[in-house]
Amino acid sequence: MFIDSPLGIRITRMYQAMDDCWDREAKALKAAGDHPLRFKHLYAVEKFQDHRRLLHLTGPAVIIAGSGMCTGGRIVNHLKHGLDDPKNDLFFVGYQAKGTLGRAIVEGRTRPKPPFTVCRATPPMPTSKPFATG
């Protein structure tokens, strides 16, 4: 699982530090040694070069890439590289405003196409460190 959003990474780290504000379930998980925001195989993709490697990842993965309406940021690259692959799924967890690419995708009115040929070479796995605070 990869968090490929610099802002998402910062917010997640802030939320980790605010565990006194968590709900009972999250506090219970942490107390039992099952930290809800720090776990094996969760990686923060901070460097742009690692983001680019992630675009060519082969095999199963969950990529969390934010940009509320799909109008900018790293999600745009993920859409260009993966939306037309039937093995991939795209989940929207927030509102998509009228006139945005996200709304057009949700409504089935558009499927963005890459304006370039996708490279067939498989770069090495991202070298980002496991997600941790501090």
mmCIF file of C-alpha atoms in Angstrom:
data_model
loop_
_atom_site.group_PDB
_atom_site.id
_atom_site.type_symbol
_atom_site.label_atom_id
_atom_site.label_comp_id
_atom_site.label_asym_id
_atom_site.label_seq_id
_atom_site.Cartn_x
_atom_site.Cartn_y
_atom_site.Cartn_z
ATOM 1 C CA MET A 1 0.000 0.000 0.000
ATOM 2 C CA PHE A 2 1.404 3.349 -1.050
ATOM 3 C CA ILE A 3 0.428 6.844 0.029
ATOM 4 C CA ASP A 4 1.395 8.908 -3.010
ATOM 5 C CA SER A 5 0.346 12.342 -1.843
ATOM 6 C CA PRO A 6 2.739 14.745 -0.105
ATOM 7 C CA LEU A 7 -0.146 16.551 1.603
ATOM 8 C CA GLY A 8 -1.777 13.245 2.549
ATOM 9 C CA ILE A 9 1.476 12.087 4.134
ATOM 10 C CA ARG A 10 1.772 15.294 6.204
ATOM 11 C CA ILE A 11 -1.829 15.077 7.359
ATOM 12 C CA THR A 12 -1.498 11.392 8.253
ATOM 13 C CA ARG A 13 1.591 12.142 10.333
ATOM 14 C CA MET A 14 -0.265 14.936 12.123
ATOM 15 C CA TYR A 15 -3.206 12.617 12.793
ATOM 16 C CA GLN A 16 -0.847 9.948 14.172
ATOM 17 C CA ALA A 17 0.399 12.473 16.729
ATOM 18 C CA MET A 18 -3.155 13.366 17.791
ATOM 19 C CA ASP A 19 -4.120 9.930 19.130
ATOM 20 C CA ASP A 20 -5.902 11.509 22.096
ATOM 21 C CA CYS A 21 -8.531 12.678 19.548
ATOM 22 C CA TRP A 22 -9.067 9.228 18.016
ATOM 23 C CA ASP A 23 -12.319 7.340 18.451
ATOM 24 C CA ARG A 24 -12.596 4.371 20.846
ATOM 25 C CA GLU A 25 -12.032 1.776 18.147
ATOM 26 C CA ALA A 26 -8.756 3.344 16.954
ATOM 27 C CA LYS A 27 -7.530 3.781 20.537
ATOM 28 C CA ALA A 28 -8.361 0.142 21.309
ATOM 29 C CA LEU A 29 -6.470 -1.056 18.231
ATOM 30 C CA LYS A 30 -3.416 0.956 19.230
ATOM 31 C CA ALA A 31 -3.591 -0.285 22.834
ATOM 32 C CA ALA A 32 -3.722 -3.873 21.542
ATOM 33 C CA GLY A 33 -0.553 -3.285 19.491
ATOM 34 C CA ASP A 34 -2.354 -2.979 16.146
ATOM 35 C CA HIS A 35 -1.624 0.641 15.198
ATOM 36 C CA PRO A 36 -4.294 1.761 12.700
ATOM 37 C CA LEU A 37 -1.969 4.127 10.807
ATOM 38 C CA ARG A 38 1.396 2.371 11.005
ATOM 39 C CA PHE A 39 1.634 -1.100 9.621
ATOM 40 C CA LYS A 40 3.908 -3.332 7.594
ATOM 41 C CA HIS A 41 3.859 -2.669 3.860
ATOM 42 C CA LEU A 42 2.482 0.875 4.108
ATOM 43 C CA TYR A 43 4.867 3.184 2.297
ATOM 44 C CA ALA A 44 5.001 6.953 1.996
ATOM 45 C CA VAL A 45 6.033 7.972 -1.522
ATOM 46 C CA GLU A 46 7.648 11.322 -0.878
ATOM 47 C CA LYS A 47 10.159 11.699 -3.711
ATOM 48 C CA PHE A 48 8.880 12.470 -7.193
ATOM 49 C CA GLN A 49 11.304 9.935 -8.684
ATOM 50 C CA ASP A 50 9.653 7.218 -6.575
ATOM 51 C CA HIS A 51 6.224 8.426 -7.724
ATOM 52 C CA ARG A 52 7.384 7.920 -11.320
ATOM 53 C CA ARG A 53 8.578 4.385 -10.525
ATOM 54 C CA LEU A 54 5.247 3.637 -8.918
ATOM 55 C CA LEU A 55 3.479 4.464 -12.190
ATOM 56 C CA HIS A 56 5.113 1.411 -13.755
ATOM 57 C CA LEU A 57 4.647 -0.958 -10.843
ATOM 58 C CA THR A 58 3.703 -4.466 -11.862
ATOM 59 C CA GLY A 59 1.629 -6.650 -9.617
ATOM 60 C CA PRO A 60 -1.058 -5.829 -7.102
ATOM 61 C CA ALA A 61 -0.947 -2.634 -5.057
ATOM 62 C CA VAL A 62 -3.210 -0.124 -3.392
ATOM 63 C CA ILE A 63 -2.252 3.445 -4.227
ATOM 64 C CA ILE A 64 -3.729 6.331 -2.277
ATOM 65 C CA ALA A 65 -3.272 9.470 -4.343
ATOM 66 C CA GLY A 66 -5.304 12.503 -3.481
ATOM 67 C CA SER A 67 -6.572 15.463 -5.414
ATOM 68 C CA GLY A 68 -10.193 15.775 -4.484
ATOM 69 C CA MET A 69 -11.487 16.350 -7.993
ATOM 70 C CA CYS A 70 -8.663 14.770 -10.064
ATOM 71 C CA THR A 71 -7.662 18.194 -11.315
ATOM 72 C CA GLY A 72 -3.989 18.147 -10.386
ATOM 73 C CA GLY A 73 -1.283 16.406 -8.442
ATOM 74 C CA ARG A 74 0.000 12.871 -8.642
ATOM 75 C CA ILE A 75 -3.430 11.323 -9.184
ATOM 76 C CA VAL A 76 -3.450 12.706 -12.725
ATOM 77 C CA ASN A 77 -0.407 10.587 -13.615
ATOM 78 C CA HIS A 78 -1.979 7.487 -12.040
ATOM 79 C CA LEU A 79 -5.127 8.028 -14.094
ATOM 80 C CA LYS A 80 -3.136 8.421 -17.314
ATOM 81 C CA HIS A 81 -1.102 5.286 -16.658
ATOM 82 C CA GLY A 82 -3.713 2.993 -15.222
ATOM 83 C CA LEU A 83 -7.323 3.932 -15.805
ATOM 84 C CA ASP A 84 -7.695 2.045 -19.077
ATOM 85 C CA ASP A 85 -6.281 -1.187 -17.619
ATOM 86 C CA PRO A 86 -9.239 -3.459 -16.727
ATOM 87 C CA LYS A 87 -7.201 -4.957 -13.852
ATOM 88 C CA ASN A 88 -7.305 -1.621 -12.020
ATOM 89 C CA ASP A 89 -10.077 -0.148 -9.928
ATOM 90 C CA LEU A 90 -10.602 3.486 -9.040
ATOM 91 C CA PHE A 91 -12.387 4.458 -5.833
ATOM 92 C CA PHE A 92 -13.718 7.909 -5.113
ATOM 93 C CA VAL A 93 -14.207 8.585 -1.423
ATOM 94 C CA GLY A 94 -15.210 12.220 -1.639
ATOM 95 C CA TYR A 95 -17.483 14.627 -3.442
ATOM 96 C CA GLN A 96 -16.713 15.392 -7.082
ATOM 97 C CA ALA A 97 -17.736 18.925 -8.060
ATOM 98 C CA LYS A 98 -19.522 19.667 -11.310
ATOM 99 C CA GLY A 99 -17.118 20.569 -14.105
ATOM 100 C CA THR A 100 -14.204 18.530 -12.747
ATOM 101 C CA LEU A 101 -12.514 15.495 -14.263
ATOM 102 C CA GLY A 102 -13.460 13.485 -11.164
ATOM 103 C CA ARG A 103 -17.174 14.194 -11.716
ATOM 104 C CA ALA A 104 -16.900 13.300 -15.417
ATOM 105 C CA ILE A 105 -15.289 9.960 -14.528
ATOM 106 C CA VAL A 106 -17.855 9.171 -11.801
ATOM 107 C CA GLU A 107 -20.690 9.934 -14.215
ATOM 108 C CA GLY A 108 -19.080 7.802 -16.944
ATOM 109 C CA ARG A 109 -18.802 10.739 -19.348
ATOM 110 C CA THR A 110 -15.049 10.491 -19.850
ATOM 111 C CA ARG A 111 -12.053 8.257 -19.479
ATOM 112 C CA PRO A 112 -8.799 10.228 -19.664
ATOM 113 C CA LYS A 113 -6.358 8.979 -22.269
ATOM 114 C CA PRO A 114 -2.610 9.445 -21.955
ATOM 115 C CA PRO A 115 -1.204 11.906 -24.481
ATOM 116 C CA PHE A 116 1.902 9.731 -24.887
ATOM 117 C CA THR A 117 2.965 6.129 -25.416
ATOM 118 C CA VAL A 118 3.259 4.200 -22.173
ATOM 119 C CA CYS A 119 6.758 2.815 -21.676
ATOM 120 C CA ARG A 120 6.801 -0.993 -21.538
ATOM 121 C CA ALA A 121 9.993 -1.170 -19.459
ATOM 122 C CA THR A 122 9.531 -2.048 -15.814
ATOM 123 C CA PRO A 123 11.570 0.224 -13.512
ATOM 124 C CA PRO A 124 12.623 -1.025 -10.057
ATOM 125 C CA MET A 125 10.244 -0.821 -7.103
ATOM 126 C CA PRO A 126 9.948 2.536 -5.309
ATOM 127 C CA THR A 127 12.660 3.036 -2.704
ATOM 128 C CA SER A 128 10.505 4.986 -0.275
ATOM 129 C CA LYS A 129 10.888 4.151 3.380
ATOM 130 C CA PRO A 130 8.125 2.438 5.366
ATOM 131 C CA PHE A 131 5.649 4.985 6.698
ATOM 132 C CA ALA A 132 6.558 6.233 10.165
ATOM 133 C CA THR A 133 6.384 9.382 12.191
ATOM 134 C CA GLY A 134 9.370 11.500 13.053
#
